[in-house]
PDB file of C-alpha atoms and ligand atoms in Angstrom:
ATOM      1  CA  SER R   1       4.534 202.507 131.062  1.00  0.00           C
ATOM      2  CA  ALA R   2       2.441 205.332 132.198  1.00  0.00           C
ATOM      3  CA  ARG R   3       5.107 205.532 134.835  1.00  0.00           C
ATOM      4  CA  ALA R   4       7.762 206.041 132.192  1.00  0.00           C
ATOM      5  CA  VAL R   5       5.433 208.565 130.355  1.00  0.00           C
ATOM      6  CA  LYS R   6       4.831 210.274 133.349  1.00  0.00           C
ATOM      7  CA  GLN R   7       8.289 211.190 133.743  1.00  0.00           C
ATOM      8  CA  VAL R   8       8.379 213.114 130.517  1.00  0.00           C
ATOM      9  CA  VAL R   9       5.391 214.752 131.232  1.00  0.00           C
ATOM     10  CA  SER R  10       5.427 215.849 134.811  1.00  0.00           C
ATOM     11  CA  PRO R  11       6.721 217.774 136.644  1.00  0.00           C
ATOM     12  CA  GLY R  12       6.826 220.011 133.529  1.00  0.00           C
ATOM     13  CA  GLN R  13       8.883 222.921 132.691  1.00  0.00           C
ATOM     14  CA  ILE R  14       8.840 226.750 132.701  1.00  0.00           C
ATOM     15  CA  LEU R  15       8.723 227.960 129.502  1.00  0.00           C
ATOM     16  CA  GLU R  16       8.741 231.827 128.425  1.00  0.00           C
ATOM     17  CA  GLY R  17       7.224 232.105 131.892  1.00  0.00           C
ATOM     18  CA  VAL R  18       4.416 229.310 131.277  1.00  0.00           C
ATOM     19  CA  LEU R  19       4.333 225.512 133.123  1.00  0.00           C
ATOM     20  CA  LEU R  20       4.286 222.933 130.288  1.00  0.00           C
ATOM     21  CA  PHE R  21       4.610 219.989 130.276  1.00  0.00           C
ATOM     22  CA  GLN R  22       8.260 218.406 129.943  1.00  0.00           C
ATOM     23  CA  ALA R  23       7.639 216.362 126.533  1.00  0.00           C
ATOM     24  CA  VAL R  24       6.105 219.737 125.170  1.00  0.00           C
ATOM     25  CA  VAL R  25       8.942 221.671 126.091  1.00  0.00           C
ATOM     26  CA  GLU R  26      11.521 219.103 124.465  1.00  0.00           C
ATOM     27  CA  ASN R  27       9.377 219.278 121.062  1.00  0.00           C
ATOM     28  CA  TRP R  28       8.990 222.842 121.045  1.00  0.00           C
ATOM     29  CA  GLU R  29      10.434 223.334 117.739  1.00  0.00           C
ATOM     30  CA  ASN R  30       8.724 221.556 115.633  1.00  0.00           C
ATOM     31  CA  ILE R  31       5.711 222.926 117.530  1.00  0.00           C
ATOM     32  CA  SER R  32       6.974 226.908 117.162  1.00  0.00           C
ATOM     33  CA  ASN R  33       7.688 226.205 113.591  1.00  0.00           C
ATOM     34  CA  PHE R  34       4.468 224.549 112.676  1.00  0.00           C
ATOM     35  CA  GLN R  35       2.638 225.878 108.920  1.00  0.00           C
ATOM     36  CA  ALA R  36      -0.490 227.198 109.399  1.00  0.00           C
ATOM     37  CA  ARG R  37      -2.945 226.787 106.453  1.00  0.00           C
ATOM     38  CA  PRO R  38      -5.097 229.903 105.716  1.00  0.00           C
ATOM     39  CA  ASP R  39      -8.166 228.250 106.369  1.00  0.00           C
ATOM     40  CA  ASP R  40      -7.488 226.052 109.648  1.00  0.00           C
ATOM     41  CA  ILE R  41      -9.704 227.089 112.355  1.00  0.00           C
ATOM     42  CA  LEU R  42      -8.277 227.470 115.645  1.00  0.00           C
ATOM     43  CA  ILE R  43     -10.137 226.602 119.225  1.00  0.00           C
ATOM     44  CA  VAL R  44      -8.423 228.091 122.269  1.00  0.00           C
ATOM     45  CA  THR R  45      -8.437 227.866 125.659  1.00  0.00           C
ATOM     46  CA  TYR R  46      -7.283 227.744 128.816  1.00  0.00           C
ATOM     47  CA  PRO R  47      -7.983 223.749 130.284  1.00  0.00           C
ATOM     48  CA  LYS R  48     -11.193 222.786 131.671  1.00  0.00           C
ATOM     49  CA  ALA R  49     -12.739 225.843 129.770  1.00  0.00           C
ATOM     50  CA  GLY R  50     -15.250 224.090 127.598  1.00  0.00           C
ATOM     51  CA  THR R  51     -12.738 223.095 124.809  1.00  0.00           C
ATOM     52  CA  THR R  52     -14.574 220.206 123.966  1.00  0.00           C
ATOM     53  CA  TRP R  53     -17.974 221.190 123.683  1.00  0.00           C
ATOM     54  CA  MET R  54     -16.613 223.655 121.502  1.00  0.00           C
ATOM     55  CA  GLN R  55     -14.571 220.995 119.343  1.00  0.00           C
ATOM     56  CA  GLU R  56     -17.970 219.398 118.975  1.00  0.00           C
ATOM     57  CA  ILE R  57     -20.087 222.757 118.019  1.00  0.00           C
ATOM     58  CA  VAL R  58     -17.693 223.184 115.199  1.00  0.00           C
ATOM     59  CA  ASP R  59     -16.937 220.061 113.901  1.00  0.00           C
ATOM     60  CA  MET R  60     -21.201 219.732 113.413  1.00  0.00           C
ATOM     61  CA  ILE R  61     -21.127 223.347 111.972  1.00  0.00           C
ATOM     62  CA  LEU R  62     -19.034 222.257 109.479  1.00  0.00           C
ATOM     63  CA  ASN R  63     -20.291 219.069 108.682  1.00  0.00           C
ATOM     64  CA  ASP R  64     -23.903 220.749 108.513  1.00  0.00           C
ATOM     65  CA  GLY R  65     -25.431 219.253 111.243  1.00  0.00           C
ATOM     66  CA  ASP R  66     -24.950 215.723 110.537  1.00  0.00           C
ATOM     67  CA  VAL R  67     -25.148 213.268 113.147  1.00  0.00           C
ATOM     68  CA  GLU R  68     -22.889 210.704 111.367  1.00  0.00           C
ATOM     69  CA  ILE R  69     -20.223 212.435 110.401  1.00  0.00           C
ATOM     70  CA  ARG R  70     -19.426 213.628 113.675  1.00  0.00           C
ATOM     71  CA  MET R  71     -19.353 209.632 114.422  1.00  0.00           C
ATOM     72  CA  ARG R  72     -16.337 209.304 112.509  1.00  0.00           C
ATOM     73  CA  ALA R  73     -13.939 209.724 114.904  1.00  0.00           C
ATOM     74  CA  PRO R  74     -12.751 210.295 118.309  1.00  0.00           C
ATOM     75  CA  ILE R  75     -12.954 214.259 118.444  1.00  0.00           C
ATOM     76  CA  HIS R  76      -8.976 214.172 119.806  1.00  0.00           C
ATOM     77  CA  VAL R  77      -8.811 212.955 116.034  1.00  0.00           C
ATOM     78  CA  ARG R  78     -11.267 215.256 114.379  1.00  0.00           C
ATOM     79  CA  VAL R  79     -10.022 217.893 116.172  1.00  0.00           C
ATOM     80  CA  PRO R  80      -6.124 217.325 116.876  1.00  0.00           C
ATOM     81  CA  PHE R  81      -4.419 218.687 120.087  1.00  0.00           C
ATOM     82  CA  LEU R  82      -1.532 221.192 118.599  1.00  0.00           C
ATOM     83  CA  GLU R  83       0.924 220.690 121.386  1.00  0.00           C
ATOM     84  CA  TRP R  84       0.234 216.957 122.461  1.00  0.00           C
ATOM     85  CA  PRO R  85       3.481 215.103 122.302  1.00  0.00           C
ATOM     86  CA  PRO R  86       3.886 211.333 120.841  1.00  0.00           C
ATOM     87  CA  LEU R  87       3.440 209.550 123.904  1.00  0.00           C
ATOM     88  CA  MET R  88       2.488 205.728 124.668  1.00  0.00           C
ATOM     89  CA  ASN R  89      -0.177 204.876 121.040  1.00  0.00           C
ATOM     90  CA  GLU R  90      -1.355 208.490 120.689  1.00  0.00           C
ATOM     91  CA  GLU R  91       0.500 210.091 117.622  1.00  0.00           C
ATOM     92  CA  SER R  92       1.438 213.699 118.102  1.00  0.00           C
ATOM     93  CA  GLY R  93      -0.787 216.440 116.993  1.00  0.00           C
ATOM     94  CA  ILE R  94       1.467 218.000 114.699  1.00  0.00           C
ATOM     95  CA  ASN R  95       2.169 214.615 113.180  1.00  0.00           C
ATOM     96  CA  MET R  96      -1.759 214.413 112.826  1.00  0.00           C
ATOM     97  CA  LEU R  97      -2.527 217.627 111.565  1.00  0.00           C
ATOM     98  CA  SER R  98       0.328 217.024 108.924  1.00  0.00           C
ATOM     99  CA  LYS R  99      -1.901 214.882 107.400  1.00  0.00           C
ATOM    100  CA  MET R 100      -4.964 215.860 107.659  1.00  0.00           C
ATOM    101  CA  ALA R 101      -7.354 217.578 104.679  1.00  0.00           C
ATOM    102  CA  SER R 102      -8.296 221.319 104.747  1.00  0.00           C
ATOM    103  CA  PRO R 103     -10.056 222.940 105.937  1.00  0.00           C
ATOM    104  CA  ARG R 104      -8.735 222.013 109.803  1.00  0.00           C
ATOM    105  CA  VAL R 105     -10.179 222.313 112.716  1.00  0.00           C
ATOM    106  CA  ILE R 106      -7.229 222.706 115.946  1.00  0.00           C
ATOM    107  CA  LYS R 107      -7.191 222.723 119.732  1.00  0.00           C
ATOM    108  CA  THR R 108      -4.202 224.743 121.610  1.00  0.00           C
ATOM    109  CA  HIS R 109      -3.996 225.255 125.417  1.00  0.00           C
ATOM    110  CA  LEU R 110      -0.839 228.011 124.305  1.00  0.00           C
ATOM    111  CA  SER R 111      -0.745 231.148 125.773  1.00  0.00           C
ATOM    112  CA  PHE R 112      -0.955 233.785 123.339  1.00  0.00           C
ATOM    113  CA  HIS R 113       3.004 234.639 123.253  1.00  0.00           C
ATOM    114  CA  LEU R 114       3.522 231.278 122.873  1.00  0.00           C
ATOM    115  CA  MET R 115       1.463 230.664 119.618  1.00  0.00           C
ATOM    116  CA  PRO R 116       3.165 229.718 116.535  1.00  0.00           C
ATOM    117  CA  LYS R 117       3.909 232.947 114.211  1.00  0.00           C
ATOM    118  CA  SER R 118       2.163 230.952 111.330  1.00  0.00           C
ATOM    119  CA  PHE R 119      -1.429 231.465 112.636  1.00  0.00           C
ATOM    120  CA  TRP R 120      -0.703 234.651 112.117  1.00  0.00           C
ATOM    121  CA  GLU R 121       0.619 235.109 109.176  1.00  0.00           C
ATOM    122  CA  GLN R 122      -1.931 232.846 107.827  1.00  0.00           C
ATOM    123  CA  ASN R 123      -4.400 234.921 109.502  1.00  0.00           C
ATOM    124  CA  CYS R 124      -6.305 232.042 110.546  1.00  0.00           C
ATOM    125  CA  LYS R 125      -9.832 232.256 112.244  1.00  0.00           C
ATOM    126  CA  LEU R 126      -9.515 231.699 116.087  1.00  0.00           C
ATOM    127  CA  ILE R 127     -12.579 230.799 118.522  1.00  0.00           C
ATOM    128  CA  TYR R 128     -11.573 231.534 122.132  1.00  0.00           C
ATOM    129  CA  VAL R 129     -13.466 230.192 125.270  1.00  0.00           C
ATOM    130  CA  ALA R 130     -13.154 231.429 128.403  1.00  0.00           C
ATOM    131  CA  ARG R 131     -14.037 229.819 131.822  1.00  0.00           C
ATOM    132  CA  ASN R 132     -14.934 231.680 135.043  1.00  0.00           C
ATOM    133  CA  PRO R 133     -11.758 231.325 137.360  1.00  0.00           C
ATOM    134  CA  LYS R 134     -13.606 229.152 140.120  1.00  0.00           C
ATOM    135  CA  ASP R 135     -15.221 226.847 137.940  1.00  0.00           C
ATOM    136  CA  SER R 136     -12.281 226.393 135.888  1.00  0.00           C
ATOM    137  CA  MET R 137     -10.341 225.220 139.062  1.00  0.00           C
ATOM    138  CA  VAL R 138     -12.790 223.032 140.450  1.00  0.00           C
ATOM    139  CA  SER R 139     -12.457 221.702 136.931  1.00  0.00           C
ATOM    140  CA  TYR R 140      -8.775 221.387 136.142  1.00  0.00           C
ATOM    141  CA  TYR R 141      -8.277 220.070 140.364  1.00  0.00           C
ATOM    142  CA  HIS R 142     -10.976 216.869 139.706  1.00  0.00           C
ATOM    143  CA  PHE R 143      -9.219 216.776 135.738  1.00  0.00           C
ATOM    144  CA  ASP R 144      -5.591 216.404 137.648  1.00  0.00           C
ATOM    145  CA  ARG R 145      -7.004 213.505 140.063  1.00  0.00           C
ATOM    146  CA  MET R 146      -8.079 211.182 136.727  1.00  0.00           C
ATOM    147  CA  ASN R 147      -5.167 212.758 134.215  1.00  0.00           C
ATOM    148  CA  LEU R 148      -2.179 209.793 135.025  1.00  0.00           C
ATOM    149  CA  LEU R 149       0.423 211.768 133.196  1.00  0.00           C
ATOM    150  CA  LYS R 150      -0.150 214.350 135.984  1.00  0.00           C
ATOM    151  CA  THR R 151       1.127 213.772 139.664  1.00  0.00           C
ATOM    152  CA  ALA R 152      -2.439 214.140 141.633  1.00  0.00           C
ATOM    153  CA  PRO R 153      -3.234 216.982 143.286  1.00  0.00           C
ATOM    154  CA  GLU R 154      -2.138 216.849 147.395  1.00  0.00           C
ATOM    155  CA  SER R 155      -4.903 218.693 148.471  1.00  0.00           C
ATOM    156  CA  TRP R 156      -7.748 220.843 147.499  1.00  0.00           C
ATOM    157  CA  GLU R 157      -6.016 224.068 149.228  1.00  0.00           C
ATOM    158  CA  GLY R 158      -2.701 223.194 148.203  1.00  0.00           C
ATOM    159  CA  TYR R 159      -4.621 222.926 144.641  1.00  0.00           C
ATOM    160  CA  PHE R 160      -5.919 226.568 145.315  1.00  0.00           C
ATOM    161  CA  GLN R 161      -3.115 228.420 145.588  1.00  0.00           C
ATOM    162  CA  ASP R 162      -1.271 226.541 143.013  1.00  0.00           C
ATOM    163  CA  PHE R 163      -3.602 227.903 140.361  1.00  0.00           C
ATOM    164  CA  MET R 164      -3.812 231.379 141.776  1.00  0.00           C
ATOM    165  CA  GLN R 165      -0.107 231.547 141.553  1.00  0.00           C
ATOM    166  CA  GLY R 166      -0.371 230.041 137.935  1.00  0.00           C
ATOM    167  CA  ASN R 167       1.719 226.964 139.277  1.00  0.00           C
ATOM    168  CA  VAL R 168      -0.601 224.500 137.150  1.00  0.00           C
ATOM    169  CA  THR R 169       0.190 223.175 134.179  1.00  0.00           C
ATOM    170  CA  PHE R 170      -0.355 225.968 130.722  1.00  0.00           C
ATOM    171  CA  GLY R 171       0.339 228.511 133.372  1.00  0.00           C
ATOM    172  CA  SER R 172      -1.752 231.386 134.910  1.00  0.00           C
ATOM    173  CA  TRP R 173      -5.416 231.835 134.031  1.00  0.00           C
ATOM    174  CA  TYR R 174      -5.286 235.356 134.425  1.00  0.00           C
ATOM    175  CA  ASP R 175      -2.241 235.479 132.196  1.00  0.00           C
ATOM    176  CA  HIS R 176      -4.064 233.220 129.718  1.00  0.00           C
ATOM    177  CA  VAL R 177      -7.439 234.863 129.401  1.00  0.00           C
ATOM    178  CA  ARG R 178      -6.145 238.582 129.343  1.00  0.00           C
ATOM    179  CA  GLU R 179      -3.534 238.002 126.670  1.00  0.00           C
ATOM    180  CA  PHE R 180      -6.110 236.799 123.904  1.00  0.00           C
ATOM    181  CA  TRP R 181      -8.744 239.347 125.464  1.00  0.00           C
ATOM    182  CA  GLU R 182      -5.939 242.444 124.488  1.00  0.00           C
ATOM    183  CA  ALA R 183      -5.090 240.624 121.270  1.00  0.00           C
ATOM    184  CA  ARG R 184      -8.574 239.709 120.260  1.00  0.00           C
ATOM    185  CA  LYS R 185      -9.362 243.058 118.297  1.00  0.00           C
ATOM    186  CA  LYS R 186      -6.150 242.650 116.551  1.00  0.00           C
ATOM    187  CA  HIS R 187      -6.910 239.285 114.872  1.00  0.00           C
ATOM    188  CA  ARG R 188      -9.704 237.057 113.378  1.00  0.00           C
ATOM    189  CA  MET R 189     -10.970 236.278 116.537  1.00  0.00           C
ATOM    190  CA  LEU R 190     -14.221 235.325 118.107  1.00  0.00           C
ATOM    191  CA  TYR R 191     -13.723 235.817 122.474  1.00  0.00           C
ATOM    192  CA  LEU R 192     -16.576 233.394 124.161  1.00  0.00           C
ATOM    193  CA  PHE R 193     -17.719 232.775 127.606  1.00  0.00           C
ATOM    194  CA  TYR R 194     -18.362 229.016 128.949  1.00  0.00           C
ATOM    195  CA  GLU R 195     -21.311 230.966 130.718  1.00  0.00           C
ATOM    196  CA  ASP R 196     -22.578 232.939 127.866  1.00  0.00           C
ATOM    197  CA  MET R 197     -22.844 229.041 126.349  1.00  0.00           C
ATOM    198  CA  LYS R 198     -24.696 227.313 129.089  1.00  0.00           C
ATOM    199  CA  GLU R 199     -27.314 230.348 129.273  1.00  0.00           C
ATOM    200  CA  ASP R 200     -28.501 230.500 125.741  1.00  0.00           C
ATOM    201  CA  PRO R 201     -26.598 227.938 123.718  1.00  0.00           C
ATOM    202  CA  LYS R 202     -28.341 228.866 120.525  1.00  0.00           C
ATOM    203  CA  ARG R 203     -27.260 232.716 120.606  1.00  0.00           C
ATOM    204  CA  GLU R 204     -23.670 231.312 121.007  1.00  0.00           C
ATOM    205  CA  ILE R 205     -23.617 228.793 118.222  1.00  0.00           C
ATOM    206  CA  LEU R 206     -25.224 231.564 115.956  1.00  0.00           C
ATOM    207  CA  LYS R 207     -22.258 233.564 116.595  1.00  0.00           C
ATOM    208  CA  VAL R 208     -20.211 230.785 115.725  1.00  0.00           C
ATOM    209  CA  MET R 209     -21.579 229.864 112.974  1.00  0.00           C
ATOM    210  CA  LYS R 210     -21.897 233.750 111.928  1.00  0.00           C
ATOM    211  CA  PHE R 211     -17.879 233.660 112.702  1.00  0.00           C
ATOM    212  CA  LEU R 212     -17.549 231.178 110.362  1.00  0.00           C
ATOM    213  CA  GLU R 213     -19.472 232.585 107.548  1.00  0.00           C
ATOM    214  CA  LYS R 214     -21.994 229.086 107.669  1.00  0.00           C
ATOM    215  CA  GLU R 215     -25.780 229.325 107.459  1.00  0.00           C
ATOM    216  CA  LEU R 216     -27.780 226.468 108.003  1.00  0.00           C
ATOM    217  CA  PRO R 217     -31.360 226.050 108.311  1.00  0.00           C
ATOM    218  CA  ASP R 218     -33.286 226.478 111.950  1.00  0.00           C
ATOM    219  CA  ASP R 219     -33.874 222.523 112.214  1.00  0.00           C
ATOM    220  CA  VAL R 220     -30.166 221.960 111.812  1.00  0.00           C
ATOM    221  CA  VAL R 221     -29.754 224.259 114.411  1.00  0.00           C
ATOM    222  CA  ASP R 222     -31.964 222.903 116.717  1.00  0.00           C
ATOM    223  CA  LYS R 223     -30.000 219.588 115.982  1.00  0.00           C
ATOM    224  CA  ILE R 224     -26.916 221.035 116.176  1.00  0.00           C
ATOM    225  CA  ILE R 225     -27.687 222.181 119.765  1.00  0.00           C
ATOM    226  CA  HIS R 226     -29.343 219.043 120.800  1.00  0.00           C
ATOM    227  CA  HIS R 227     -26.201 217.320 119.979  1.00  0.00           C
ATOM    228  CA  THR R 228     -23.781 219.670 121.511  1.00  0.00           C
ATOM    229  CA  SER R 229     -25.474 219.586 125.457  1.00  0.00           C
ATOM    230  CA  PHE R 230     -23.949 218.173 128.045  1.00  0.00           C
ATOM    231  CA  GLN R 231     -25.869 214.783 128.664  1.00  0.00           C
ATOM    232  CA  MET R 232     -25.506 214.038 124.929  1.00  0.00           C
ATOM    233  CA  MET R 233     -21.352 214.326 124.543  1.00  0.00           C
ATOM    234  CA  LYS R 234     -21.147 212.785 128.321  1.00  0.00           C
ATOM    235  CA  ASP R 235     -23.366 209.605 126.170  1.00  0.00           C
ATOM    236  CA  ASN R 236     -21.563 210.275 123.375  1.00  0.00           C
ATOM    237  CA  PRO R 237     -18.371 207.479 123.159  1.00  0.00           C
ATOM    238  CA  MET R 238     -16.804 209.701 120.186  1.00  0.00           C
ATOM    239  CA  ALA R 239     -16.589 213.090 122.506  1.00  0.00           C
ATOM    240  CA  ASN R 240     -16.491 211.780 125.857  1.00  0.00           C
ATOM    241  CA  TYR R 241     -13.179 210.503 125.767  1.00  0.00           C
ATOM    242  CA  SER R 242     -13.748 206.694 126.621  1.00  0.00           C
ATOM    243  CA  SER R 243     -11.840 205.677 123.969  1.00  0.00           C
ATOM    244  CA  PHE R 244      -8.941 207.501 125.520  1.00  0.00           C
ATOM    245  CA  PRO R 245      -6.687 204.908 127.372  1.00  0.00           C
ATOM    246  CA  GLU R 246      -7.286 204.178 131.000  1.00  0.00           C
ATOM    247  CA  THR R 247      -3.993 204.205 131.686  1.00  0.00           C
ATOM    248  CA  ILE R 248      -3.677 208.156 130.701  1.00  0.00           C
ATOM    249  CA  PHE R 249      -7.438 209.391 131.641  1.00  0.00           C
ATOM    250  CA  LYS R 250      -8.728 207.055 134.190  1.00  0.00           C
ATOM    251  CA  GLN R 251     -12.230 207.942 134.011  1.00  0.00           C
ATOM    252  CA  SER R 252     -13.483 205.746 136.785  1.00  0.00           C
ATOM    253  CA  ILE R 253     -11.724 208.447 139.712  1.00  0.00           C
ATOM    254  CA  SER R 254     -14.273 211.254 138.071  1.00  0.00           C
ATOM    255  CA  SER R 255     -15.647 211.954 134.688  1.00  0.00           C
ATOM    256  CA  PHE R 256     -13.918 213.666 131.616  1.00  0.00           C
ATOM    257  CA  MET R 257     -17.871 214.595 131.101  1.00  0.00           C
ATOM    258  CA  ARG R 258     -18.251 215.544 134.957  1.00  0.00           C
ATOM    259  CA  LYS R 259     -20.853 218.135 135.769  1.00  0.00           C
ATOM    260  CA  GLY R 260     -20.759 220.558 132.979  1.00  0.00           C
ATOM    261  CA  VAL R 261     -22.397 223.712 135.507  1.00  0.00           C
ATOM    262  CA  VAL R 262     -21.684 227.103 136.376  1.00  0.00           C
ATOM    263  CA  GLY R 263     -21.333 227.565 139.833  1.00  0.00           C
ATOM    264  CA  ASP R 264     -20.257 224.110 141.078  1.00  0.00           C
ATOM    265  CA  TRP R 265     -17.171 226.122 142.717  1.00  0.00           C
ATOM    266  CA  LYS R 266     -19.660 227.020 145.358  1.00  0.00           C
ATOM    267  CA  LYS R 267     -19.206 223.392 146.817  1.00  0.00           C
ATOM    268  CA  HIS R 268     -15.719 223.612 146.772  1.00  0.00           C
ATOM    269  CA  PHE R 269     -14.810 227.053 148.082  1.00  0.00           C
ATOM    270  CA  THR R 270     -14.963 227.777 152.038  1.00  0.00           C
ATOM    271  CA  VAL R 271     -16.024 231.017 152.903  1.00  0.00           C
ATOM    272  CA  ALA R 272     -12.327 231.691 153.861  1.00  0.00           C
ATOM    273  CA  GLN R 273     -11.058 230.616 150.364  1.00  0.00           C
ATOM    274  CA  ASN R 274     -13.569 232.572 148.691  1.00  0.00           C
ATOM    275  CA  GLU R 275     -12.634 235.736 150.365  1.00  0.00           C
ATOM    276  CA  ALA R 276      -9.202 234.980 149.517  1.00  0.00           C
ATOM    277  CA  PHE R 277     -10.194 234.526 146.146  1.00  0.00           C
ATOM    278  CA  ASP R 278     -11.720 237.201 145.031  1.00  0.00           C
ATOM    279  CA  GLU R 279      -9.406 239.601 146.673  1.00  0.00           C
ATOM    280  CA  HIS R 280      -6.111 238.074 144.709  1.00  0.00           C
ATOM    281  CA  TYR R 281      -9.107 238.155 141.479  1.00  0.00           C
ATOM    282  CA  GLY R 282      -9.431 241.913 142.265  1.00  0.00           C
ATOM    283  CA  ALA R 283      -5.745 243.104 142.253  1.00  0.00           C
ATOM    284  CA  LYS R 284      -5.150 240.745 139.167  1.00  0.00           C
ATOM    285  CA  MET R 285      -8.026 241.842 137.193  1.00  0.00           C
ATOM    286  CA  ALA R 286      -7.980 245.403 137.757  1.00  0.00           C
ATOM    287  CA  ARG R 287      -6.721 246.892 134.861  1.00  0.00           C
ATOM    288  CA  THR R 288      -8.521 244.648 132.208  1.00  0.00           C
ATOM    289  CA  SER R 289     -12.016 245.171 131.138  1.00  0.00           C
ATOM    290  CA  LEU R 290     -12.705 241.932 130.640  1.00  0.00           C
ATOM    291  CA  ARG R 291     -15.089 240.487 132.999  1.00  0.00           C
ATOM    292  CA  PHE R 292     -16.333 236.962 134.226  1.00  0.00           C
ATOM    293  CA  ARG R 293     -19.936 235.665 135.629  1.00  0.00           C
ATOM    294  CA  MET R 294     -19.278 233.137 138.435  1.00  0.00           C
ATOM    295  CA  GLU R 295     -22.958 232.204 138.794  1.00  0.00           C
ATOM    296  CA  ILE R 296     -25.712 232.779 136.162  1.00  0.00           C
TER     297      ILE R 296
HETATM  298  P1  A3P G   1     -16.293 220.338 134.580  1.00  0.00           P
HETATM  299  O1  A3P G   1     -15.431 219.872 135.188  1.00  0.00           O
HETATM  300  O2  A3P G   1     -16.853 221.509 135.568  1.00  0.00           O
HETATM  301  O3  A3P G   1     -17.738 219.119 134.730  1.00  0.00           O
HETATM  302  P2  A3P G   1     -12.674 220.953 128.466  1.00  0.00           P
HETATM  303  O4  A3P G   1     -13.069 220.252 127.376  1.00  0.00           O
HETATM  304  O5  A3P G   1     -11.856 222.511 127.920  1.00  0.00           O
HETATM  305  O6  A3P G   1     -11.427 220.289 129.100  1.00  0.00           O
HETATM  306  O7  A3P G   1     -13.686 221.259 129.758  1.00  0.00           O
HETATM  307  C1  A3P G   1     -14.682 220.496 130.314  1.00  0.00           C
HETATM  308  C2  A3P G   1     -15.251 220.857 131.575  1.00  0.00           C
HETATM  309  O8  A3P G   1     -16.585 221.184 130.140  1.00  0.00           O
HETATM  310  C3  A3P G   1     -16.108 220.031 131.815  1.00  0.00           C
HETATM  311  O9  A3P G   1     -16.251 221.236 133.272  1.00  0.00           O
HETATM  312  C4  A3P G   1     -17.151 219.501 131.511  1.00  0.00           C
HETATM  313  O10 A3P G   1     -18.142 218.620 131.907  1.00  0.00           O
HETATM  314  C5  A3P G   1     -17.414 220.585 130.735  1.00  0.00           C
HETATM  315  N1  A3P G   1     -18.273 220.106 129.406  1.00  0.00           N
HETATM  316  C6  A3P G   1     -17.860 219.116 128.243  1.00  0.00           C
HETATM  317  N2  A3P G   1     -18.756 219.098 127.619  1.00  0.00           N
HETATM  318  C7  A3P G   1     -19.996 219.958 127.665  1.00  0.00           C
HETATM  319  C8  A3P G   1     -21.255 220.610 127.109  1.00  0.00           C
HETATM  320  N3  A3P G   1     -21.467 219.996 125.897  1.00  0.00           N
HETATM  321  N4  A3P G   1     -21.901 221.524 128.029  1.00  0.00           N
HETATM  322  C9  A3P G   1     -21.533 222.041 128.924  1.00  0.00           C
HETATM  323  N5  A3P G   1     -20.469 221.431 129.630  1.00  0.00           N
HETATM  324  C10 A3P G   1     -19.506 220.942 129.050  1.00  0.00           C
END
């Protein structure tokens, strides 16, 4: 039942400084010993940064913009979630990946220091998507209200504090975005921003194509931009998680494809919260060259 499942997932356990689902920690041997293949493509994010959006973009690019092929299966099957534990009728990410033909595209939310070493040994390509922390927080809050695997947030203020302290699943937003930023030049990594993707999807999609060494005619690129827009993905049953069990994602509480904009935080943050956040953020980000846009 969903309740029994909830007990294996929450409240979670800390592994090397990162709060993870209980079931992920229990399956850790298998996850950290994961065998990468040289042509694996990784999509890495802190939750709610636009992971699904990038999954859809990469899947469409690899399939030359074919709109039928991308309807072959839901996005979490086309691009498996590496650390997803075996729950209810859903297969574990590791199992799905072991049976998959190359080239595999793999989603993960693991922190840099928790990544299976095999990805570095095989020199896999990695696309990192980062999103500004205010919108990430708001998006994660609404997601945690509808994700029945987790205890629903008691209040927005409580969630606000927990997020700043890194007391949410997958740990500190700050650590996540900074670790990958510092590592970006030592690995085959493309580091992108949600805000840039919203501002100019074509420019960012062309970066992804170049990184994947894929050339496509202009009309195909336009087709990919169109089919990966927020509204098209919201209406696409193979992208909007409507095929995912209602006992896990209760979308009547909040849609997975919720708003898809930059700056929705302004409707949630109070003036006092915004001041407190900016001060905390300034201190946390003082020693990095990584910069975010809270609005575009
Ligand atoms: P909001 O909750 O702010 O709407 P993830 O896939 O990492 O879980 O991220 C989910 C967030 O990305 C949600 O943000 C969702 O609406 C947004 N999103 C998904 N597809 C998108 C798209 N095609 N364009 C813009 N935003 C998108």
